[in-house]
XYZ file of C-alpha atoms in Angstrom:
776
model
C -2.419 -3.779 14.300
C 0.518 -5.317 15.723
C 0.136 -8.789 13.518
C -0.565 -7.142 10.303
C 2.268 -8.009 8.819
C 2.188 -11.643 10.620
C -1.572 -12.110 9.367
C -0.532 -11.363 5.521
C 2.730 -13.575 5.864
C 1.153 -16.950 7.976
C 1.242 -20.060 5.694
C 1.357 -18.719 2.405
C 3.420 -21.872 2.129
C 2.427 -25.509 1.743
C 4.826 -27.919 4.295
C 3.708 -30.567 4.584
C 6.124 -32.488 5.933
C 9.773 -30.992 7.749
C 11.824 -31.902 4.997
C 10.141 -30.508 2.236
C 10.606 -27.085 2.474
C 10.687 -25.366 -1.108
C 13.877 -23.609 -2.041
C 13.926 -22.185 -5.492
C 13.111 -18.477 -5.759
C 9.151 -17.753 -6.743
C 7.503 -14.012 -7.464
C 4.739 -14.125 -4.851
C 4.809 -10.633 -3.396
C 3.705 -8.151 -6.018
C 3.813 -4.435 -4.646
C 1.242 -2.266 -6.724
C 2.687 1.456 -6.851
C -0.754 2.905 -7.414
C -2.556 1.661 -5.054
C 0.539 0.888 -1.945
C -1.017 -2.550 -1.613
C 1.405 -5.863 -1.462
C -0.245 -8.853 -2.726
C 0.693 -12.165 -1.545
C -0.432 -15.301 -3.897
C -0.551 -18.507 -1.312
C 0.053 -22.102 -2.127
C -3.643 -22.798 -0.870
C -5.233 -20.568 -3.961
C -5.710 -17.578 -1.828
C -4.403 -14.108 -2.864
C -3.570 -11.975 0.539
C -3.651 -8.429 0.542
C -2.830 -5.445 2.883
C -1.928 -1.737 2.836
C 1.910 -1.648 2.752
C 2.530 2.093 2.335
C 0.475 2.603 5.379
C 2.063 -0.018 7.136
C 5.522 1.423 6.413
C 4.654 5.116 6.696
C 2.834 4.474 10.138
C 5.119 2.052 11.505
C 3.103 -1.022 11.756
C 5.224 -3.230 10.454
C 8.654 -4.248 12.208
C 12.021 -3.914 10.704
C 15.144 -4.890 11.254
C 15.972 -9.249 12.437
C 13.915 -12.032 11.056
C 10.100 -12.468 12.478
C 8.203 -15.689 12.439
C 4.763 -14.983 9.976
C 2.308 -17.498 12.079
C -0.993 -17.759 10.280
C -3.456 -15.539 12.553
C -6.835 -14.105 11.838
C -5.872 -11.172 14.144
C -5.643 -8.133 11.550
C -8.787 -6.821 9.653
C -6.923 -4.585 7.227
C -5.547 -7.889 5.670
C -7.741 -9.023 2.973
C -8.458 -12.208 1.811
C -9.623 -13.142 -2.506
C -10.428 -16.325 -3.140
C -9.995 -17.153 -6.836
C -13.308 -19.072 -8.875
C -12.424 -21.718 -10.029
C -9.357 -22.760 -8.091
C -5.718 -21.756 -8.720
C -4.510 -25.417 -9.297
C -0.672 -24.137 -10.287
C 2.540 -23.706 -7.919
C 2.942 -20.254 -8.173
C 6.083 -19.444 -10.064
C 6.233 -16.289 -11.158
C 3.531 -13.452 -11.326
C 2.836 -10.374 -13.206
C 0.535 -7.629 -12.296
C -0.905 -4.651 -14.385
C -0.364 -1.110 -13.602
C -3.457 -0.619 -11.889
C -3.791 -3.454 -9.628
C -6.975 -4.566 -10.886
C -5.639 -8.227 -12.566
C -2.718 -10.262 -12.250
C -1.416 -13.041 -14.489
C 0.030 -16.265 -11.832
C 2.215 -19.134 -14.059
C 3.602 -22.513 -13.136
C 3.349 -26.470 -13.121
C 0.015 -27.245 -12.766
C -0.962 -29.675 -9.597
C -1.950 -32.822 -11.246
C 0.667 -32.924 -13.749
C 4.374 -31.083 -12.731
C 5.138 -32.297 -16.718
C 2.030 -29.475 -17.571
C 2.437 -25.723 -17.235
C -0.359 -23.560 -16.832
C -1.185 -19.763 -16.737
C -4.033 -17.812 -14.942
C -5.489 -14.716 -15.218
C -7.126 -13.043 -12.185
C -9.122 -10.033 -11.798
C -8.618 -8.717 -8.109
C -9.802 -5.680 -8.375
C -13.682 -6.630 -8.516
C -14.405 -8.755 -5.846
C -17.565 -10.048 -5.193
C -19.754 -13.169 -4.167
C -21.822 -14.339 -1.481
C -19.159 -13.260 1.249
C -17.662 -10.688 -1.205
C -14.367 -11.686 -1.486
C -14.737 -14.244 -4.417
C -12.669 -13.384 -7.672
C -12.925 -14.787 -11.248
C -10.169 -16.182 -12.751
C -9.909 -17.852 -15.915
C -6.606 -20.005 -17.679
C -4.096 -19.023 -20.639
C -4.178 -20.609 -23.621
C -4.910 -23.873 -21.822
C -4.790 -26.184 -25.069
C -1.675 -24.929 -25.905
C -0.090 -25.976 -22.540
C -1.887 -29.210 -22.471
C -0.985 -30.668 -25.320
C 2.467 -29.501 -24.706
C 3.964 -31.534 -21.634
C 7.737 -29.836 -20.630
C 7.241 -26.776 -22.343
C 6.846 -23.610 -19.375
C 6.928 -20.430 -19.256
C 10.434 -18.773 -19.048
C 9.754 -15.174 -18.381
C 5.932 -12.994 -18.622
C 5.962 -9.038 -18.352
C 3.042 -6.504 -19.057
C 2.784 -4.847 -22.048
C 3.533 -0.892 -20.800
C 0.996 0.897 -22.980
C -2.050 -1.300 -22.090
C -4.005 -2.464 -18.842
C -4.720 -5.989 -20.235
C -2.110 -7.043 -22.633
C 0.591 -9.782 -21.716
C 3.735 -10.944 -23.228
C 4.633 -14.631 -22.570
C 8.366 -16.449 -23.449
C 7.478 -19.700 -23.436
C 11.235 -22.629 -23.482
C 10.308 -23.066 -27.090
C 11.358 -19.567 -28.125
C 8.092 -17.961 -28.961
C 7.054 -14.302 -27.340
C 3.183 -14.770 -26.769
C 1.052 -11.548 -26.502
C -1.758 -12.347 -25.101
C -5.379 -9.633 -25.019
C -7.023 -10.974 -21.922
C -9.990 -9.820 -22.780
C -10.121 -13.359 -25.109
C -7.266 -15.312 -23.404
C -8.107 -18.470 -24.907
C -5.499 -17.664 -27.745
C -2.668 -15.485 -28.480
C -3.194 -12.266 -30.518
C 0.231 -12.213 -31.724
C 2.968 -14.866 -31.856
C 6.455 -14.519 -32.320
C 8.819 -17.176 -33.367
C 12.444 -16.233 -32.550
C 14.934 -18.235 -34.646
C 17.719 -18.330 -36.483
C 19.024 -18.984 -39.568
C 23.370 -18.257 -40.509
C 24.331 -16.978 -43.388
C 27.568 -17.561 -44.493
C 29.790 -15.229 -46.079
C 33.545 -16.970 -44.687
C 33.239 -19.273 -43.387
C 36.060 -20.209 -40.568
C 36.636 -23.642 -39.222
C 35.818 -21.858 -35.503
C 33.218 -20.666 -36.739
C 31.432 -24.176 -37.295
C 30.898 -25.071 -34.024
C 28.563 -22.762 -33.094
C 25.731 -23.445 -30.878
C 22.568 -21.630 -31.636
C 21.826 -19.358 -28.387
C 18.210 -19.485 -27.231
C 16.498 -16.493 -25.223
C 16.236 -16.524 -21.742
C 14.714 -13.504 -20.687
C 13.155 -9.476 -21.868
C 12.498 -6.421 -21.485
C 10.348 -3.293 -22.518
C 12.311 -0.587 -24.338
C 9.740 1.937 -23.107
C 11.508 5.597 -24.238
C 10.428 7.334 -27.052
C 10.542 7.112 -31.062
C 10.796 3.047 -31.982
C 12.210 2.136 -28.823
C 8.744 2.548 -27.038
C 7.318 -0.408 -29.009
C 10.120 -2.522 -29.053
C 11.573 -5.637 -26.676
C 15.249 -6.789 -25.456
C 15.567 -9.691 -25.595
C 18.431 -11.634 -23.202
C 20.242 -14.589 -24.995
C 21.439 -17.563 -23.363
C 24.896 -16.487 -24.659
C 25.054 -13.288 -22.776
C 24.211 -11.207 -25.914
C 21.693 -8.837 -26.425
C 18.636 -8.898 -29.514
C 15.928 -6.629 -30.003
C 12.276 -7.152 -31.596
C 10.668 -3.985 -33.181
C 7.585 -3.664 -33.553
C 5.902 -5.267 -30.967
C 2.644 -3.565 -30.777
C -0.820 -4.681 -28.787
C -4.085 -4.261 -30.475
C -6.688 -1.903 -28.846
C -3.623 0.215 -27.286
C -3.525 4.379 -28.326
C -0.714 6.513 -29.455
C -0.577 9.725 -29.769
C -0.312 11.743 -32.808
C 2.787 13.920 -31.846
C 4.596 10.093 -30.778
C 3.994 8.617 -33.866
C 4.594 12.103 -35.929
C 8.452 11.408 -34.360
C 8.131 7.954 -35.387
C 8.046 8.927 -38.897
C 10.507 11.673 -38.651
C 12.449 8.665 -37.691
C 12.112 6.449 -40.660
C 14.117 8.377 -43.440
C 17.502 7.660 -41.723
C 16.804 3.449 -42.259
C 17.076 3.058 -45.722
C 14.842 3.243 -48.409
C 13.597 -0.497 -48.131
C 12.848 0.015 -44.481
C 11.742 2.997 -44.789
C 8.781 1.871 -47.206
C 8.031 -1.211 -45.069
C 7.868 0.385 -41.741
C 5.956 3.458 -43.289
C 3.656 0.706 -44.459
C 3.303 -0.438 -41.233
C 2.326 2.951 -39.805
C -0.617 2.453 -42.279
C -1.620 -0.774 -41.374
C -1.446 -0.229 -37.538
C -3.139 3.155 -37.044
C -5.091 3.366 -40.560
C -3.971 6.781 -41.250
C -1.903 8.294 -43.983
C 0.985 10.585 -43.341
C -0.932 13.529 -44.472
C -3.586 13.426 -42.448
C -1.850 13.092 -38.856
C -3.081 15.249 -35.994
C -0.377 15.641 -33.123
C -2.834 16.579 -30.655
C -5.118 13.476 -31.775
C -4.859 9.793 -29.953
C -4.960 6.940 -32.371
C -6.047 3.442 -32.084
C -4.033 0.317 -32.737
C -6.615 -1.830 -35.718
C -5.719 -5.401 -35.877
C -2.983 -5.644 -38.888
C -0.260 -7.164 -40.569
C 1.636 -6.727 -43.403
C 1.146 -8.805 -47.038
C 4.621 -9.831 -47.133
C 7.053 -8.909 -44.239
C 6.627 -9.166 -40.680
C 9.269 -7.922 -37.511
C 12.779 -9.069 -37.914
C 14.768 -10.548 -34.699
C 18.267 -7.823 -34.963
C 21.695 -8.717 -34.554
C 23.542 -8.966 -31.535
C 24.060 -5.468 -30.013
C 28.052 -4.322 -30.280
C 29.517 -4.063 -26.541
C 31.142 -1.215 -25.978
C 33.806 -2.028 -23.101
C 37.445 -1.505 -21.834
C 37.785 -5.702 -21.177
C 39.877 -7.886 -22.616
C 38.887 -8.293 -26.521
C 38.211 -12.107 -26.003
C 35.516 -10.990 -23.976
C 34.102 -8.747 -26.587
C 31.773 -11.264 -28.031
C 29.796 -12.297 -24.806
C 27.897 -9.828 -22.259
C 29.625 -11.485 -19.230
C 32.002 -14.375 -19.538
C 29.393 -16.382 -17.572
C 26.567 -17.922 -16.924
C 22.796 -14.703 -16.956
C 20.597 -15.414 -14.163
C 18.924 -11.959 -14.264
C 18.084 -9.001 -16.148
C 16.455 -5.939 -15.846
C 15.585 -3.045 -18.564
C 14.354 0.270 -17.908
C 14.848 3.835 -19.572
C 16.989 6.628 -18.966
C 16.211 9.685 -19.943
C 14.138 10.553 -23.097
C 16.163 8.042 -25.341
C 18.473 5.446 -23.318
C 17.416 2.580 -21.936
C 19.526 1.246 -18.979
C 20.238 -2.684 -18.865
C 21.492 -4.870 -15.996
C 23.081 -8.079 -16.015
C 23.948 -10.948 -13.170
C 24.844 -14.220 -12.154
C 24.784 -16.303 -9.118
C 27.951 -16.129 -8.652
C 27.510 -11.955 -7.754
C 28.920 -10.506 -10.903
C 26.582 -7.837 -12.007
C 26.946 -5.798 -15.007
C 25.206 -2.464 -16.101
C 25.184 -0.203 -19.258
C 23.026 1.371 -21.494
C 21.732 0.674 -25.402
C 23.356 3.722 -27.129
C 21.343 4.354 -30.858
C 17.802 4.708 -31.724
C 16.289 1.332 -31.822
C 14.727 0.840 -35.507
C 12.544 -2.311 -37.032
C 14.085 -4.592 -39.134
C 12.611 -6.788 -41.855
C 12.196 -9.692 -42.897
C 10.428 -11.020 -46.244
C 8.313 -13.662 -44.862
C 4.081 -13.632 -44.944
C 2.330 -13.590 -41.785
C -0.170 -16.364 -41.041
C -3.377 -14.752 -39.558
C -6.630 -15.849 -38.589
C -9.900 -13.792 -39.364
C -13.066 -13.221 -37.177
C -15.593 -11.536 -38.570
C -14.100 -10.090 -41.077
C -10.964 -9.138 -39.564
C -7.464 -10.026 -37.992
C -7.898 -11.871 -35.225
C -4.618 -13.635 -34.783
C -0.444 -13.173 -36.385
C 1.597 -15.590 -36.326
C 5.197 -14.424 -37.670
C 8.720 -16.078 -37.694
C 11.171 -13.710 -36.981
C 13.943 -15.335 -37.926
C 17.537 -13.580 -37.563
C 20.015 -14.233 -40.357
C 23.263 -14.160 -38.555
C 26.276 -13.561 -41.148
C 29.642 -15.145 -39.612
C 31.733 -12.289 -40.593
C 32.450 -9.973 -38.435
C 31.642 -6.983 -39.381
C 28.266 -7.770 -40.069
C 27.379 -10.238 -36.984
C 26.413 -7.449 -34.903
C 23.763 -5.276 -34.773
C 23.942 -0.958 -35.550
C 23.129 -0.458 -31.558
C 25.292 -0.838 -29.294
C 25.452 -2.017 -25.340
C 27.763 0.003 -23.892
C 29.273 -1.032 -20.301
C 29.762 1.371 -17.362
C 30.164 -0.751 -14.508
C 31.144 -4.497 -13.996
C 30.648 -5.369 -10.261
C 31.776 -8.152 -8.128
C 28.752 -7.668 -5.488
C 30.838 -8.469 -1.723
C 30.772 -11.838 0.333
C 28.290 -12.576 -2.569
C 28.364 -16.928 -3.274
C 30.826 -17.858 -5.510
C 29.226 -21.241 -6.935
C 30.590 -22.651 -10.523
C 27.821 -21.805 -13.185
C 26.395 -24.281 -15.440
C 28.209 -24.630 -18.247
C 25.923 -24.089 -21.779
C 26.238 -27.134 -23.163
C 23.810 -28.466 -26.185
C 19.935 -29.239 -25.323
C 16.136 -28.769 -27.218
C 14.821 -25.674 -25.820
C 13.527 -27.196 -23.126
C 16.791 -27.745 -21.498
C 16.614 -23.876 -20.710
C 16.155 -24.345 -16.638
C 19.911 -25.895 -16.961
C 21.309 -22.727 -18.716
C 19.155 -19.698 -16.283
C 19.123 -20.156 -12.612
C 15.739 -18.216 -10.933
C 17.881 -18.045 -7.517
C 18.884 -14.328 -8.278
C 16.733 -11.307 -9.050
C 17.005 -7.424 -10.059
C 14.135 -5.134 -9.115
C 14.057 -1.335 -9.036
C 13.816 1.098 -5.948
C 10.338 2.145 -6.451
C 11.146 5.504 -4.016
C 14.849 5.964 -6.367
C 14.780 5.681 -10.061
C 19.372 4.923 -10.000
C 18.347 1.976 -7.015
C 18.510 -1.619 -8.157
C 18.267 -4.655 -5.861
C 20.288 -7.736 -6.048
C 18.649 -10.333 -3.943
C 20.129 -13.618 -3.766
C 18.917 -16.748 -1.376
C 21.053 -15.304 1.558
C 22.112 -11.864 0.449
C 20.105 -8.632 -0.580
C 22.072 -5.914 -1.608
C 20.824 -1.561 -2.722
C 23.382 -0.901 -6.299
C 22.851 3.547 -6.582
C 23.962 3.974 -9.881
C 24.298 7.513 -10.010
C 25.382 8.062 -13.544
C 21.698 6.743 -14.094
C 20.470 10.006 -13.256
C 23.361 12.257 -14.947
C 22.940 10.623 -18.088
C 19.259 11.026 -17.946
C 19.351 14.842 -17.494
C 21.680 15.292 -19.524
C 20.083 13.610 -22.065
C 16.566 15.271 -21.327
C 18.273 18.137 -21.729
C 19.565 17.257 -25.364
C 16.602 16.027 -26.201
C 14.573 19.226 -25.387
C 16.821 21.960 -26.453
C 17.845 23.193 -23.339
C 20.889 24.195 -22.169
C 22.666 21.176 -20.319
C 25.676 20.856 -17.898
C 28.576 19.016 -19.096
C 28.887 15.487 -17.697
C 32.079 15.172 -15.042
C 35.417 13.678 -16.792
C 34.823 10.737 -14.028
C 31.406 9.307 -13.997
C 30.342 8.728 -9.983
C 31.142 5.028 -8.742
C 27.661 3.127 -7.856
C 27.393 2.218 -4.329
C 27.059 -1.012 -2.571
C 24.425 -1.569 0.304
C 23.928 -4.933 1.742
C 19.716 -4.918 3.525
C 19.720 -8.058 3.979
C 22.309 -10.741 5.270
C 21.106 -14.073 6.769
C 23.546 -17.689 7.127
C 23.916 -19.780 4.505
C 23.221 -22.641 6.695
C 20.021 -21.330 7.422
C 16.802 -21.262 5.217
C 17.118 -18.895 1.902
C 15.015 -16.257 0.896
C 12.770 -17.279 -2.188
C 10.914 -14.052 -2.858
C 11.529 -10.522 -2.759
C 9.363 -7.266 -3.413
C 10.048 -3.669 -2.873
C 7.476 -1.574 -1.445
C 6.230 1.616 -0.278
C 6.724 5.079 -2.406
C 9.517 8.726 -2.225
C 6.757 9.858 0.206
C 6.849 6.450 3.040
C 10.465 5.288 1.854
C 11.429 2.176 -0.126
C 12.025 -1.022 1.824
C 12.844 -4.764 0.328
C 10.512 -7.790 2.373
C 12.148 -10.864 1.748
C 10.490 -14.204 2.707
C 11.882 -17.587 4.141
C 11.413 -20.750 2.969
C 10.716 -21.534 6.619
C 7.969 -19.040 6.976
C 10.152 -15.824 8.597
C 10.043 -13.109 7.200
C 12.774 -9.781 6.966
C 11.693 -6.400 6.388
C 14.927 -3.364 5.998
C 14.311 0.350 5.191
C 16.548 1.102 1.825
C 18.679 3.986 3.119
C 21.759 4.110 -0.173
C 25.138 5.413 0.495
C 26.929 8.358 -0.963
C 28.372 7.509 -4.333
C 32.120 8.436 -4.921
C 34.142 9.893 -7.976
C 36.935 7.301 -7.703
C 38.085 7.051 -11.470
C 37.095 3.477 -12.211
C 38.400 2.151 -15.984
C 34.990 0.535 -17.724
C 34.639 -2.598 -17.947
C 37.256 -3.712 -15.236
C 36.134 -5.711 -11.749
C 35.398 -3.923 -8.879
C 37.971 -4.680 -5.924
C 36.562 -3.850 -2.663
C 39.302 -4.166 -0.741
C 41.674 -2.176 -2.742
C 38.693 0.405 -2.000
C 39.038 -0.010 1.338
C 42.766 -0.282 1.764
C 42.802 3.462 -0.509
C 40.611 5.065 1.921
C 42.346 3.756 4.872
C 45.946 5.256 3.627
C 44.280 8.632 3.030
C 43.549 9.171 6.245
C 46.259 7.768 8.052
C 48.200 9.997 5.708
C 46.203 12.705 6.630
C 46.789 12.390 10.877
C 49.522 10.532 10.629
C 51.554 13.714 12.246
C 49.294 13.622 15.323
C 49.035 9.586 15.678
C 52.277 8.414 14.457
C 54.693 8.271 18.121
C 58.432 8.989 16.810
C 60.565 6.132 17.739
C 63.018 6.434 20.758
C 66.262 7.253 20.606
C 69.377 5.948 22.339
C 69.543 6.398 25.908
C 71.918 6.635 28.351
C 71.768 4.638 31.347
C 71.930 6.245 35.010
C 74.864 4.709 37.415
C 72.903 4.177 40.415
C 75.865 3.635 42.680
C 76.900 7.313 42.105
C 75.868 10.645 43.583
C 73.639 12.383 41.482
C 75.344 15.253 40.056
C 78.228 12.744 39.033
C 79.782 14.026 35.794
C 78.595 10.526 34.222
C 75.104 10.919 35.686
C 75.035 14.522 34.442
C 76.457 13.601 31.259
C 73.363 11.274 30.674
C 70.907 13.573 31.577
C 72.559 15.859 29.119
C 71.872 13.400 26.309
C 68.563 11.799 27.247
C 67.225 15.815 26.876
C 68.441 16.043 24.207
C 67.201 12.963 22.986
C 63.870 14.133 24.198
C 64.201 17.531 22.642
C 64.828 15.963 19.121
C 61.493 13.008 18.975
C 59.522 13.430 21.641
C 59.299 17.340 22.699
C 59.561 17.825 18.176
C 56.111 15.772 17.762
C 54.451 17.319 20.359
C 55.147 20.190 19.636
C 54.259 19.392 16.202
C 51.283 18.094 17.078
C 50.112 21.029 19.026
C 50.458 22.933 16.058
C 49.031 21.082 14.086
C 45.749 20.571 16.840
C 46.105 24.411 16.536
C 45.863 24.807 13.616
C 42.657 21.992 13.550
C 41.023 23.741 15.986
C 40.958 27.120 14.430
C 39.752 25.589 11.038
C 36.992 24.006 13.041
C 35.993 27.489 14.919
C 35.858 28.481 11.046
C 33.822 25.911 10.696
C 31.455 26.113 13.633
C 31.430 29.658 12.702
C 29.999 29.189 9.317
C 27.631 25.987 10.760
C 26.396 28.508 13.366
C 25.623 31.124 10.363
C 23.339 28.247 9.070
C 22.009 27.421 11.900
C 20.829 31.507 11.214
C 20.217 31.414 7.893
C 17.994 27.680 8.745
C 16.199 29.919 11.661
C 15.306 32.775 9.543
C 14.033 30.643 7.137
C 11.972 28.729 9.357
C 11.008 31.908 10.939
C 9.623 32.763 7.446
C 8.056 29.406 6.769
C 5.937 29.493 10.323
C 4.947 33.279 9.389
C 3.269 31.661 6.271
C 2.264 28.634 7.828
C 0.132 30.930 9.838
C -1.626 33.249 6.931
C -1.446 29.874 4.964
C -3.737 28.635 8.106
C -5.652 32.186 8.322
C -6.780 31.464 4.484
C -7.505 27.499 5.048
C -9.558 28.689 7.811
C -11.189 31.690 5.794
C -11.591 29.308 2.899
C -13.643 26.680 4.536
C -16.301 29.409 6.257
C -16.076 30.396 2.794
C -16.694 26.849 1.634
C -19.109 26.138 4.454
C -21.563 29.210 2.968
C -21.507 28.288 -0.612
C -22.703 24.768 1.078
C -25.588 26.507 2.741
C -26.147 28.924 0.151
C -26.486 26.081 -2.372
C -28.838 23.991 -0.232
C -31.023 26.972 -0.288
C -31.154 27.404 -3.507
C -31.636 23.689 -3.757
C -34.627 23.888 -1.871
C -35.841 27.129 -3.398
C -35.097 25.138 -7.043
C -36.989 22.207 -5.609
C -39.987 24.538 -4.305
C -40.845 26.394 -7.785
C -43.756 24.958 -10.195
C -42.134 22.623 -12.439
C -42.862 23.434 -15.834
C -45.180 20.461 -17.801
C -43.882 17.910 -20.058
C -45.049 17.102 -23.253
C -46.588 13.879 -21.760
C -48.807 16.094 -19.524
C -49.836 18.696 -21.942
C -51.648 15.894 -23.646
C -52.931 14.736 -21.050
C -54.079 18.322 -20.032
C -55.861 18.859 -23.268
C -56.839 15.397 -25.168
C -57.555 13.239 -22.621
C -58.536 15.162 -19.939
C -61.239 16.789 -21.760
C -62.201 13.599 -23.127
C -62.386 11.885 -19.601
C -64.713 14.791 -18.466
C -67.272 15.042 -20.757
C -67.302 11.347 -20.730
C -67.444 11.277 -16.912
C -70.381 13.904 -17.771
C -72.480 11.989 -19.826
C -72.080 8.843 -17.221
C -73.629 11.081 -14.321
C -76.284 11.813 -16.791
C -77.738 7.885 -17.106
C -77.325 7.619 -13.832
C -79.639 10.479 -12.496
C -81.775 9.375 -15.253
C -81.366 5.987 -14.068
C -82.450 6.837 -10.698
C -85.335 9.245 -11.286
C -86.651 5.751 -13.299
C -86.461 4.063 -10.242
C -87.489 6.447 -8.263
C -90.740 6.480 -10.079
C -91.269 2.797 -9.899
C -91.583 2.648 -6.565
C -93.488 5.467 -6.106
C -96.278 3.939 -8.463
C -96.005 0.557 -6.574
C -96.168 2.916 -3.293
C -99.479 4.654 -4.720
C -100.821 0.825 -6.053
C -100.825 -0.534 -2.384
C -102.012 3.027 -0.480
C -105.158 2.279 -2.959
C -105.504 -1.680 -2.445
C -106.907 -2.298 -5.670
C -108.557 -5.713 -5.780
C -107.137 -6.431 -9.120
C -103.285 -7.164 -8.552
C -99.917 -7.318 -11.098
C -99.483 -10.707 -12.798
C -97.104 -13.147 -11.617
C -95.601 -12.141 -15.473
C -95.267 -8.244 -14.748
C -93.795 -8.971 -11.671
C -91.391 -10.583 -13.078
C -90.506 -8.257 -15.492
C -90.367 -5.610 -12.453
C -87.653 -7.480 -11.167
C -85.880 -7.994 -13.977
C -85.832 -4.191 -14.841
C -85.028 -3.747 -11.527
C -81.728 -5.854 -11.258
C -80.484 -4.390 -14.763
C -80.822 -0.836 -13.196
C -79.335 -1.998 -10.745
C -76.255 -3.740 -12.587
C -76.223 -0.225 -15.002
C -75.961 1.565 -11.473
C -73.195 -0.731 -10.105
C -70.960 -0.928 -13.548
C -71.744 2.868 -13.236
C -70.778 4.121 -10.349
C -67.618 1.727 -10.525
C -66.483 3.530 -13.762
C -67.110 6.908 -12.114
C -64.697 5.842 -9.557
C -61.955 4.861 -11.969
C -61.946 8.309 -13.952
C -62.067 9.931 -10.447
C -58.778 8.198 -9.173
C -56.957 8.745 -13.406
C -58.109 11.697 -13.159
């Protein structure tokens, strides 16, 4: 197993010549939390996989410095899947469903880099002659082939379905695909903006319309579960609700909770939301059963579609000039996760090492636009729905923002991050989105710690632990469950940042990352460089602090380090700070030692030492004695804790012995029960079984008939045999008498014919008798 990771990662990139080395970030590593497998999409079109959880748990995968992955075939624990037909796509993005059975890859096609494509790969059902072939199917191939330049901006799996994926393309359209019918999109949401001027001012006339560049699912409870949070190119956040796949199942309790929240959205929105619930689940509010699971049926409202919300209001202590922008710089990475029952955590980062984290407060509610959808019908039912989700933005500052808000908690400058200049937004068509967003940074979640994010850049990987996320999640969960909750601290814990990977900026950059492992085995970050090397390190977040930090202010790590150093210096100054020596008189070496001049110099030097060094030594002795007493008390407390731990360990060992005894007893009882079950099975099969209806019918109807036929045939056979015997005897009598009169030839011919007929009848009768006997 020493070469397991080398076999998994060796030769995954194409590199025809030494200069052609890929440097852009790509999503080719996918870890499935349920199965513990790590999947790698190779440039040659195959997919390799290995059990990453077992590799980390048993320390089979090397940690630490960079390692080179050479293509080998020495490890039998690495599997290879061959998609059929071949995946002719330069894979840039990859997503996988929760169960790890279906993967969707997207990127530019090999035959034409201007044409993009997406394919689904059924990685959970290998087969074929060698047992490693998996089916691959193109997704909406007509769309991409008919529109050169259209590419996939972002895609994610819908959290409530195992076979629905949402793809955002560069034409500002969200497409929801049912992978059981991948030829066309099940639902299409065109994200458009339309400005309504209430108070148009000169500075607003130059407003460039932002475009969506990424998104994340709301999850959580209420309408947030079926909502999408969209990141715009100007750094603002918008929501789209509801987005729900056909065929998904939702509990009646969740539907009842959604109905309860409809009363607070206004009369008009209430009617439209209730109509949507009726259409989507084909139920009435009075007939709702909270214990029943309801399936989403294909649906569409007659005259309304979901509307893109206005920008979320940013609540921050940042400068007023930054209130209209989420970061004030180019956003390159985006991640959304749920905190507790009703909060959404949001993290966004840039290539310059800036990270902003916060929460979306206020429950998300649906907005509706009076715009009839376009529907495609098949077999009398809706097969696809197309909606124009217009964002009617008002230029009046009082109406420009959504009712929900984005509360900024931390603005972080990652230490030693690259400070590349951000690209200006500028103007351009939707196909200019790659200029607005760079894929050289990504945000991943730690599989073992829900409050830890991994910020992955080309030369750095940091883990950022947000302790406040755990506090807020527990606080909100207690509030939802109507349980007494602990009050929040006056100052939320400060995030802790730990460097996981670091490579020299002149070296090959990291192009793909994956977080592997779980709470049992521990989590680690695997990063693959463009030259084929890799790094694997465990994630060990450091404890967070409660140092007061102003919300929305940038973190200055150097000043924090200086504060800690000053605190340590002040604490140990009485011991470490040496006193400055006072003035001393020189001895006159030419005069006698007991001369008055030397005596006066000796007395003054002794007085100087008493006022400086002697006093310092005395204070140091007192301080050291106090610290020693404190350490003695601490040692005694630690010994008490050790004794308690020893007592607990002794109790655990006793309970362990009891559990082992019970385990042996249970195993003995299990083996005894297995033996008895085997005996009962043997007895069961030994007991005569009652006849079936077919056997009873054969016994009472067909068998007597066959027996009667057999008896009649036996009588006919006996009669024919007696006749044949009589003919033979008559022939013998004639021969014995020697009669001169011989039979005529015609008589002999008749006799031979009769005998042959008798023989034929006898053979037929015997054949029928054998058939009857075999059937009986």
